[in-house]
Structure formats: structure tokens, C-alpha cells
């Protein structure tokens, strides 16, 4: 499965970016407006990918941060919410704004999302409230804020998080522990980061 792409933006059509990777292959990636706005034609880019394999097609969804991708994955698990609506959510709200609205049970504010009516807005709050608590720390800040000085385009950071999730750890937990390790020892290699992160988890996250 494709987890990320690094390359050059060839063109943007609507909500789809064509990204050429180093091998010369171009991938069409559907993205929320908030992520597309950060791309520039003929400029290098890095995006996290959610790869969907269907009987009749393979579809790539791209995001500028790993937290956006985590929220997208949580959204498409909600009954009646598909990828198109999940992209609409991320195009309308930042991760922080959406998480805050759900945790505060402000269903009415979610009705501004295209395609979301009163019933769907209420369903989003009910089905995501417990899940999205994992996106917030004690002060109500999302993991997007907690990444701090660790760049989402850092190869070691993204590779370590990808490895952790492949081992079965939740993506938001992987971000948390990898960031913690890098904050304490910023010069570690990817393998060393993973080993340290697993050690922290085995000790109860301390």
C-alpha cells in the first residue's frame, strides 16, 4: 500500500493533484482544499496517502499532515460518510476546529459542510466523540499542534510513524511517541527512533 508520495506537482484539476515521483510516474491524488492550497505547480511536495483498492479502481487520497489523514480514516468509518464527504469535512474545517466541534457536541456547526444535514451532523458527533478524544491532550490541543518542531516532511519522522502503524499501533499514538523520542534525541536514525518509541510504550508511555 502507498503511504506517502514525494515528488513534483505537475497540475491541479479541481480537488485532484497530479504528482510525478522520482521514477517519472505520475499519480493522481484527491485532496482536501486545505492541503491543495499548500501545493504549487512545478514545485516539490510531500503528501501522506490513504490508498484505497477497489475491484474497479485504485484511489489515492492525499494530506499535508499525518493528523489530517488520521481524521480522514476516522471519518470514513462513520456510517454514511464516504471519502467525498470526508474530504469536504477537511476542506471546511481544520483538524482542531472539527475535533473541537465534535467534542463540544456542536452538531449545528457541522451543517455548513457540503452534503451534511442535521442527521449526518448528529451522527458525526455521536460516532466520533469517543474516537476524537484521542486527538486531544489535556488542554484540548490536537496532535497536529503536538508535533511541534518536528516537520511532517522529515523522512525519519514519517518513516518511523509508518513503521509503527504497520506494527499495529494507532497512527495518533505513533505520532505521539515518535515525536517524544525525537524531541529528546533529535539525531537518531529511523531504526533507532522506532526502537526507542517501542521502549517508551513498553514502559507505559513514560
XYZ file of N, CA and C in Angstrom, residues 1-199:
597
model
N 0.847 -1.198 0.000
C 0.000 0.000 0.000
C 0.885 1.251 0.000
N 0.449 2.261 -0.715
C 1.185 3.523 -0.775
C 0.843 4.349 0.461
N 1.869 4.766 1.210
C 1.642 5.535 2.430
C 2.000 6.999 2.306
N 2.836 7.335 1.327
C 3.213 8.734 1.117
C 3.821 8.877 -0.272
N 3.858 10.102 -0.758
C 4.475 10.407 -2.049
C 5.346 11.650 -1.908
N 6.510 11.593 -2.522
C 7.374 12.772 -2.606
C 7.687 12.983 -4.084
N 7.478 14.162 -4.575
C 7.721 14.407 -5.987
C 7.468 15.847 -6.372
N 7.008 16.042 -7.609
C 6.755 17.387 -8.131
C 5.307 17.486 -8.606
N 4.683 18.596 -8.313
C 3.292 18.812 -8.726
C 3.269 19.210 -10.200
N 2.638 18.395 -11.035
C 2.549 18.701 -12.463
C 1.335 19.559 -12.790
N 0.205 19.265 -12.136
C -1.003 20.053 -12.367
C -2.013 19.790 -11.270
N -2.987 20.691 -11.157
C -4.071 20.552 -10.192
C -5.381 20.775 -10.932
N -6.264 19.785 -10.884
C -7.570 19.873 -11.522
C -8.645 19.661 -10.462
N -9.358 20.728 -10.124
C -10.381 20.612 -9.090
C -9.757 20.237 -7.765
N -10.107 19.040 -7.249
C -9.530 18.592 -5.987
C -8.492 17.486 -6.214
N -8.009 17.370 -7.444
C -7.048 16.319 -7.781
C -5.712 16.914 -8.207
N -4.648 16.444 -7.560
C -3.298 16.863 -7.921
C -2.597 15.724 -8.643
N -1.867 16.051 -9.701
C -1.050 15.066 -10.409
C 0.381 15.250 -9.927
N 0.890 14.224 -9.238
C 2.218 14.309 -8.630
C 3.156 13.309 -9.296
N 4.228 13.836 -9.863
C 5.226 12.988 -10.519
C 6.307 12.631 -9.510
N 6.546 11.334 -9.320
C 7.573 10.892 -8.389
C 8.893 10.709 -9.131
N 9.942 10.350 -8.408
C 11.285 10.303 -8.999
C 11.409 9.308 -10.149
N 10.573 8.293 -10.151
C 10.649 7.292 -11.216
C 10.033 7.781 -12.519
N 9.447 8.968 -12.503
C 8.818 9.519 -13.693
C 7.353 9.170 -13.808
N 6.822 8.429 -12.837
C 5.408 8.053 -12.834
C 4.592 9.145 -12.144
N 3.456 9.489 -12.727
C 2.588 10.500 -12.124
C 1.384 9.855 -11.461
N 1.099 10.263 -10.245
C -0.049 9.736 -9.500
C -1.111 10.828 -9.344
N -2.369 10.460 -9.621
C -3.474 11.379 -9.383
C -3.925 11.198 -7.936
N -3.952 12.301 -7.193
C -4.251 12.246 -5.767
C -5.390 13.218 -5.439
N -6.473 12.696 -4.876
C -7.575 13.544 -4.430
C -7.240 14.094 -3.055
N -7.420 15.419 -2.881
C -7.001 16.063 -1.644
C -8.026 17.087 -1.171
N -8.074 17.354 0.147
C -8.931 18.432 0.631
C -8.367 19.774 0.186
N -9.227 20.770 0.075
C -8.802 22.099 -0.383
C -7.696 22.659 0.499
N -7.781 22.393 1.803
C -6.781 22.917 2.733
C -5.381 22.405 2.409
N -5.280 21.160 1.941
C -3.977 20.604 1.566
C -3.553 21.059 0.171
N -4.514 21.121 -0.753
C -4.206 21.564 -2.113
C -3.661 22.989 -2.136
N -4.154 23.818 -1.222
C -3.731 25.225 -1.205
C -2.252 25.384 -0.882
N -1.646 24.327 -0.327
C -0.227 24.383 0.025
C 0.679 23.936 -1.125
N 0.068 23.414 -2.199
C 0.850 22.935 -3.338
C 1.024 24.017 -4.394
N 2.116 23.943 -5.128
C 2.373 24.870 -6.227
C 2.820 24.064 -7.451
N 2.313 24.448 -8.612
C 2.673 23.761 -9.851
C 4.185 23.835 -10.073
N 4.775 22.719 -10.484
C 6.211 22.583 -10.759
C 7.090 22.685 -9.513
N 6.472 22.650 -8.332
C 7.239 22.709 -7.085
C 7.268 21.337 -6.419
N 8.312 21.052 -5.651
C 8.371 19.762 -4.946
C 7.301 19.686 -3.861
N 6.893 18.484 -3.532
C 5.877 18.320 -2.496
C 6.036 16.983 -1.793
N 5.429 16.889 -0.623
C 5.359 15.644 0.132
C 3.954 15.535 0.683
N 3.282 14.410 0.433
C 1.926 14.235 0.953
C 1.785 12.837 1.548
N 1.022 12.750 2.630
C 0.661 11.456 3.201
C -0.505 10.904 2.403
N -0.515 9.591 2.220
C -1.506 8.962 1.343
C -2.377 7.945 2.082
N -3.678 7.977 1.778
C -4.584 6.889 2.151
C -4.921 6.190 0.841
N -4.543 4.922 0.730
C -4.643 4.168 -0.516
C -5.858 3.236 -0.457
N -6.795 3.433 -1.367
C -7.997 2.607 -1.415
C -7.930 1.697 -2.642
N -8.070 0.394 -2.414
C -8.068 -0.576 -3.508
C -9.481 -1.120 -3.671
N -10.076 -0.900 -4.845
C -11.413 -1.398 -5.144
C -11.321 -2.395 -6.289
N -12.424 -3.070 -6.552
C -12.436 -4.042 -7.641
C -12.185 -3.387 -8.993
N -12.690 -2.153 -9.146
C -12.595 -1.482 -10.442
C -11.600 -0.335 -10.484
N -10.952 -0.036 -9.349
C -10.035 1.114 -9.351
C -9.176 1.139 -8.094
N -8.069 1.879 -8.184
C -7.254 2.199 -7.015
C -7.256 3.718 -6.882
N -7.584 4.214 -5.696
C -7.731 5.656 -5.489
C -6.784 6.115 -4.388
N -6.107 7.233 -4.635
C -5.196 7.806 -3.653
C -5.789 9.100 -3.105
N -5.792 9.221 -1.783
C -6.220 10.446 -1.125
C -5.007 11.022 -0.404
N -4.726 12.303 -0.608
C -3.519 12.902 -0.059
C -3.780 13.972 0.974
N -2.820 14.132 1.899
C -2.976 15.079 3.008
C -1.628 15.702 3.358
N -1.669 16.959 3.766
C -0.428 17.658 4.083
C 0.133 17.269 5.442
N -0.713 16.754 6.348
C -0.235 16.311 7.655
C -0.763 14.919 7.956
N -0.052 14.213 8.793
C -0.465 12.859 9.161
C -1.738 12.904 10.005
N -1.953 14.033 10.703
C -3.150 14.168 11.530
C -4.393 14.298 10.671
N -4.272 14.990 9.545
C -5.392 15.074 8.607
C -5.761 13.676 8.107
N -4.746 12.890 7.791
C -5.017 11.541 7.301
C -5.685 10.693 8.381
N -5.252 10.841 9.616
C -5.865 10.094 10.717
C -7.338 10.450 10.868
N -7.643 11.751 10.755
C -9.039 12.185 10.870
C -9.852 11.662 9.698
N -9.284 11.696 8.494
C -9.960 11.160 7.313
C -10.326 9.690 7.537
N -9.386 8.916 8.063
C -9.625 7.497 8.294
C -10.706 7.271 9.352
N -10.757 8.163 10.337
C -11.813 8.061 11.350
C -13.169 8.411 10.744
N -13.188 9.405 9.880
C -14.437 9.855 9.272
C -15.069 8.791 8.381
N -14.263 8.117 7.572
C -14.847 7.155 6.621
C -15.339 5.885 7.307
N -15.081 5.754 8.604
C -15.621 4.632 9.361
C -17.030 4.927 9.879
N -17.423 6.203 9.792
C -18.753 6.599 10.261
C -19.798 6.156 9.239
N -20.864 5.580 9.699
C -21.944 5.117 8.834
C -22.473 6.258 7.963
N -22.465 6.059 6.652
C -22.991 7.062 5.733
C -21.995 8.115 5.287
N -20.759 8.030 5.781
C -19.725 9.003 5.402
C -18.697 8.322 4.505
N -18.616 8.761 3.255
C -17.642 8.218 2.327
C -16.463 9.160 2.155
N -15.502 8.788 1.320
C -14.322 9.627 1.087
C -14.655 11.045 0.618
N -15.677 11.189 -0.249
C -16.033 12.509 -0.762
C -16.459 13.433 0.366
N -17.302 12.923 1.266
C -17.752 13.741 2.387
C -16.616 14.003 3.369
N -15.749 13.013 3.559
C -14.611 13.192 4.464
C -13.690 14.301 3.950
N -13.486 14.353 2.634
C -12.688 15.437 2.047
C -13.380 16.780 2.240
N -14.712 16.776 2.152
C -15.469 18.014 2.357
C -15.301 18.520 3.788
N -15.271 17.586 4.743
C -15.059 17.964 6.147
C -13.713 18.656 6.304
N -12.664 18.038 5.730
C -11.310 18.581 5.867
C -11.090 19.832 5.028
N -11.975 20.067 4.054
C -11.898 21.291 3.258
C -12.613 22.438 3.955
N -13.538 22.093 4.858
C -14.337 23.104 5.557
C -13.727 23.495 6.897
N -13.197 22.511 7.607
C -12.636 22.734 8.941
C -11.175 22.319 8.999
N -10.414 22.982 9.889
C -9.098 22.457 10.237
C -9.333 21.282 11.178
N -8.307 20.475 11.410
C -8.445 19.345 12.321
C -8.873 19.837 13.700
N -8.211 20.894 14.188
C -8.538 21.436 15.505
C -9.995 21.875 15.591
N -10.463 22.574 14.576
C -11.827 23.091 14.579
C -12.849 21.964 14.590
N -12.617 20.941 13.765
C -13.574 19.840 13.694
C -13.595 19.051 14.994
N -12.415 18.733 15.518
C -12.340 17.993 16.776
C -13.044 18.759 17.891
N -12.800 20.061 17.944
C -13.432 20.902 18.965
C -14.953 20.881 18.840
N -15.457 20.984 17.611
C -16.907 20.980 17.395
C -17.535 19.663 17.844
N -16.858 18.558 17.541
C -17.387 17.246 17.925
C -17.344 17.058 19.435
N -16.209 17.376 20.052
C -16.076 17.172 21.489
C -17.014 18.069 22.286
N -17.328 19.231 21.728
C -18.263 20.147 22.398
C -19.707 19.911 21.956
N -19.887 18.881 21.125
C -21.216 18.478 20.646
C -21.956 19.616 19.921
N -21.215 20.361 19.124
C -21.803 21.450 18.341
C -22.192 20.934 16.958
N -23.195 20.067 16.932
C -23.621 19.448 15.680
C -24.075 20.475 14.657
N -24.713 21.537 15.114
C -25.230 22.544 14.182
C -24.128 23.199 13.367
N -22.935 23.340 13.952
C -21.830 23.971 13.220
C -21.331 23.090 12.087
N -21.581 21.766 12.184
C -21.129 20.840 11.153
C -22.027 20.853 9.924
N -23.197 21.474 10.038
C -24.135 21.508 8.918
C -23.665 22.402 7.782
N -22.608 23.183 8.025
C -22.071 24.030 6.953
C -21.219 23.223 5.973
N -20.902 21.974 6.336
C -20.139 21.102 5.446
C -21.031 20.680 4.283
N -20.586 20.817 3.039
C -21.399 20.408 1.886
C -21.847 18.951 1.996
N -23.144 18.723 1.842
C -23.675 17.367 1.891
C -24.024 16.865 3.276
N -23.769 17.682 4.290
C -24.058 17.285 5.667
C -25.305 18.004 6.178
N -26.337 17.218 6.480
C -27.557 17.762 7.043
C -27.600 17.543 8.539
N -28.754 17.784 9.140
C -28.891 17.683 10.590
C -28.629 16.261 11.086
N -29.170 15.258 10.387
C -28.993 13.872 10.822
C -27.534 13.436 10.750
N -26.883 13.780 9.637
C -25.474 13.378 9.477
C -24.589 14.100 10.482
N -24.881 15.378 10.730
C -24.099 16.149 11.696
C -24.201 15.519 13.081
N -25.410 15.113 13.457
C -25.617 14.477 14.760
C -24.894 13.133 14.825
N -24.911 12.394 13.698
C -24.234 11.100 13.653
C -22.725 11.267 13.810
N -22.175 12.291 13.186
C -20.741 12.549 13.303
C -20.349 12.783 14.761
N -21.161 13.552 15.471
C -20.873 13.841 16.874
C -20.970 12.574 17.711
N -22.050 11.830 17.531
C -22.286 10.628 18.332
C -21.214 9.565 18.096
N -20.897 9.317 16.818
C -19.984 8.229 16.499
C -18.500 8.577 16.659
N -18.183 9.877 16.644
C -16.765 10.261 16.688
C -16.316 10.837 18.028
N -17.260 11.124 18.899
C -16.880 11.808 20.136
C -15.818 11.042 20.924
N -16.014 9.744 21.120
C -15.030 8.965 21.875
C -13.731 8.796 21.101
N -13.851 8.563 19.797
C -12.657 8.380 18.964
C -11.775 9.617 18.966
N -12.395 10.797 18.847
C -11.624 12.024 18.711
C -11.025 12.519 20.024
N -11.385 11.889 21.117
C -10.721 12.232 22.377
C -9.243 11.888 22.287
N -8.921 10.905 21.447
C -7.521 10.516 21.250
C -6.727 11.576 20.497
N -7.440 12.504 19.840
C -6.762 13.562 19.091
C -6.435 14.756 19.982
N -6.950 14.757 21.197
C -6.777 15.920 22.060
C -5.965 15.572 23.294
N -5.171 16.517 23.756
C -4.472 16.314 25.015
C -5.272 16.969 26.134
N -4.738 17.032 27.301
C -5.494 17.553 28.439
C -5.917 19.001 28.284
N -5.191 19.769 27.484
C -5.541 21.171 27.302
C -6.399 21.394 26.078
N -6.779 20.283 25.402
C -7.681 20.398 24.258
C -6.982 20.637 22.939
N -5.652 20.510 22.889
C -4.932 20.729 21.646
C -4.826 19.425 20.880
N -4.881 19.507 19.547
C -4.815 18.291 18.737
C -3.383 17.847 18.557
N -3.217 16.632 18.051
C -1.882 16.116 17.790
C -1.167 16.926 16.732
N -1.933 17.610 15.898
C -1.307 18.453 14.876
C -0.456 19.520 15.555
N -0.959 20.069 16.674
C -0.208 21.062 17.420
C 0.946 20.404 18.165
N 0.730 19.165 18.635
C 1.725 18.486 19.445
C 2.941 18.055 18.644
N 2.858 18.058 17.326
C 4.022 17.695 16.532
C 5.142 18.704 16.718
N 4.770 19.928 17.117
C 5.750 20.941 17.472
C 6.775 21.195 16.404
N 8.059 21.058 16.797
C 9.127 21.409 15.875
C 9.534 20.257 14.973
N 8.799 19.148 14.992
C 9.111 18.029 14.102
C 8.371 18.224 12.791
N 9.090 18.410 11.730
C 8.462 18.645 10.427
C 7.782 17.397 9.908
N 6.560 17.583 9.338
C 5.830 16.442 8.796
C 6.525 15.880 7.556
N 7.461 16.639 6.987
C 8.161 16.167 5.799
C 9.512 15.530 6.136
N 9.851 15.437 7.438
C 11.087 14.792 7.872
C 10.993 13.309 7.549
N 11.908 12.804 6.736
C 11.870 11.406 6.319
C 11.885 10.458 7.508
N 12.731 10.748 8.485
C 12.831 9.870 9.645
C 11.521 9.844 10.421
N 10.920 11.002 10.577
C 9.648 11.094 11.305
C 8.553 10.299 10.602
N 8.355 10.566 9.305
C 7.280 9.898 8.570
C 7.541 8.398 8.434
N 8.812 8.012 8.226
C 9.135 6.599 8.084
C 8.922 5.848 9.402
N 9.293 6.476 10.501
C 9.124 5.841 11.810
C 7.638 5.684 12.145
N 6.856 6.708 11.864
C 5.409 6.633 12.121
C 4.779 5.542 11.262
N 5.183 5.482 9.998
C 4.656 4.459 9.098
C 4.994 3.055 9.602
N 6.205 2.900 10.104
C 6.618 1.591 10.622
C 5.818 1.221 11.868
N 5.578 2.190 12.721
C 4.808 1.940 13.948
C 3.377 1.524 13.621
N 2.766 2.214 12.670
C 1.388 1.880 12.305
C 1.344 0.502 11.629
N 2.392 0.173 10.875
C 2.454 -1.145 10.238
C 2.551 -2.249 11.286
N 3.111 -1.916 12.453
C 3.223 -2.877 13.539
C 1.916 -3.016 14.320
N 0.933 -2.167 13.964
C -0.374 -2.291 14.599
C -0.724 -1.197 15.587
N 0.175 -0.228 15.779
C -0.121 0.863 16.705
C -0.995 1.915 16.014
N -1.857 2.564 16.788
C -2.710 3.610 16.230
C -1.841 4.750 15.717
N -2.288 5.375 14.639
C -1.473 6.397 13.998
C -1.210 7.584 14.928
N -2.250 8.019 15.664
C -2.049 9.169 16.546
C -1.106 8.829 17.703
N -1.126 7.558 18.180
C -0.178 7.139 19.211
C 1.237 7.094 18.643
N 1.350 6.631 17.403
C 2.669 6.563 16.757
C 3.282 7.953 16.632
N 2.466 8.928 16.206
C 2.939 10.316 16.102
C 3.430 10.806 17.463
N 2.645 10.521 18.487
C 2.968 10.984 19.849
C 4.328 10.461 20.313
N 4.547 9.146 20.189
C 5.772 8.549 20.724
C 6.999 8.836 19.862
N 6.822 8.887 18.556
C 7.953 9.227 17.681
C 8.391 10.664 17.939
N 7.408 11.545 18.094
C 7.727 12.945 18.369
C 8.447 13.079 19.712
N 7.998 12.303 20.699
C 8.620 12.334 22.019
C 10.077 11.904 21.953
N 10.341 10.842 21.207
C 11.713 10.338 21.068
C 12.598 11.360 20.353
N 12.079 11.940 19.263
C 12.870 12.907 18.500
C 13.151 14.179 19.295
N 12.223 14.537 20.162
C 12.421 15.731 20.989
C 13.588 15.528 21.944
N 13.703 14.305 22.469
C 14.776 14.007 23.421
C 16.104 13.711 22.726
N 16.037 13.038 21.563
C 17.253 12.669 20.843
C 17.058 12.900 19.342
N 17.185 14.131 18.890
C 16.874 14.508 17.500
C 17.791 13.920 16.429
N 18.935 13.345 16.812
C 19.891 12.859 15.806
C 19.774 11.360 15.526
N 18.796 10.698 16.111
C 18.665 9.253 15.932
C 18.303 8.887 14.493
N 18.686 7.688 14.084
C 18.279 7.166 12.781
C 16.841 6.668 12.886
N 16.235 6.371 11.743
C 14.849 5.887 11.741
C 14.702 4.633 12.582
N 15.613 3.670 12.404
C 15.538 2.420 13.158
C 15.671 2.669 14.652
N 16.574 3.559 15.029
C 16.768 3.867 16.446
C 15.526 4.547 17.036
N 14.880 5.393 16.228
C 13.657 6.058 16.681
C 12.578 5.030 16.989
N 12.430 4.066 16.090
C 11.404 3.030 16.262
C 11.675 2.217 17.525
N 12.924 1.806 17.711
C 13.297 1.008 18.885
C 13.018 1.790 20.162
N 13.409 3.069 20.185
C 13.193 3.910 21.359
C 11.711 4.104 21.640
N 10.934 4.321 20.571
C 9.499 4.533 20.727
C 8.828 3.296 21.303
N 9.215 2.127 20.815
C 8.659 0.872 21.324
C 9.052 0.668 22.785
N 10.242 1.114 23.129
C 10.702 1.004 24.511
C 9.863 1.901 25.426
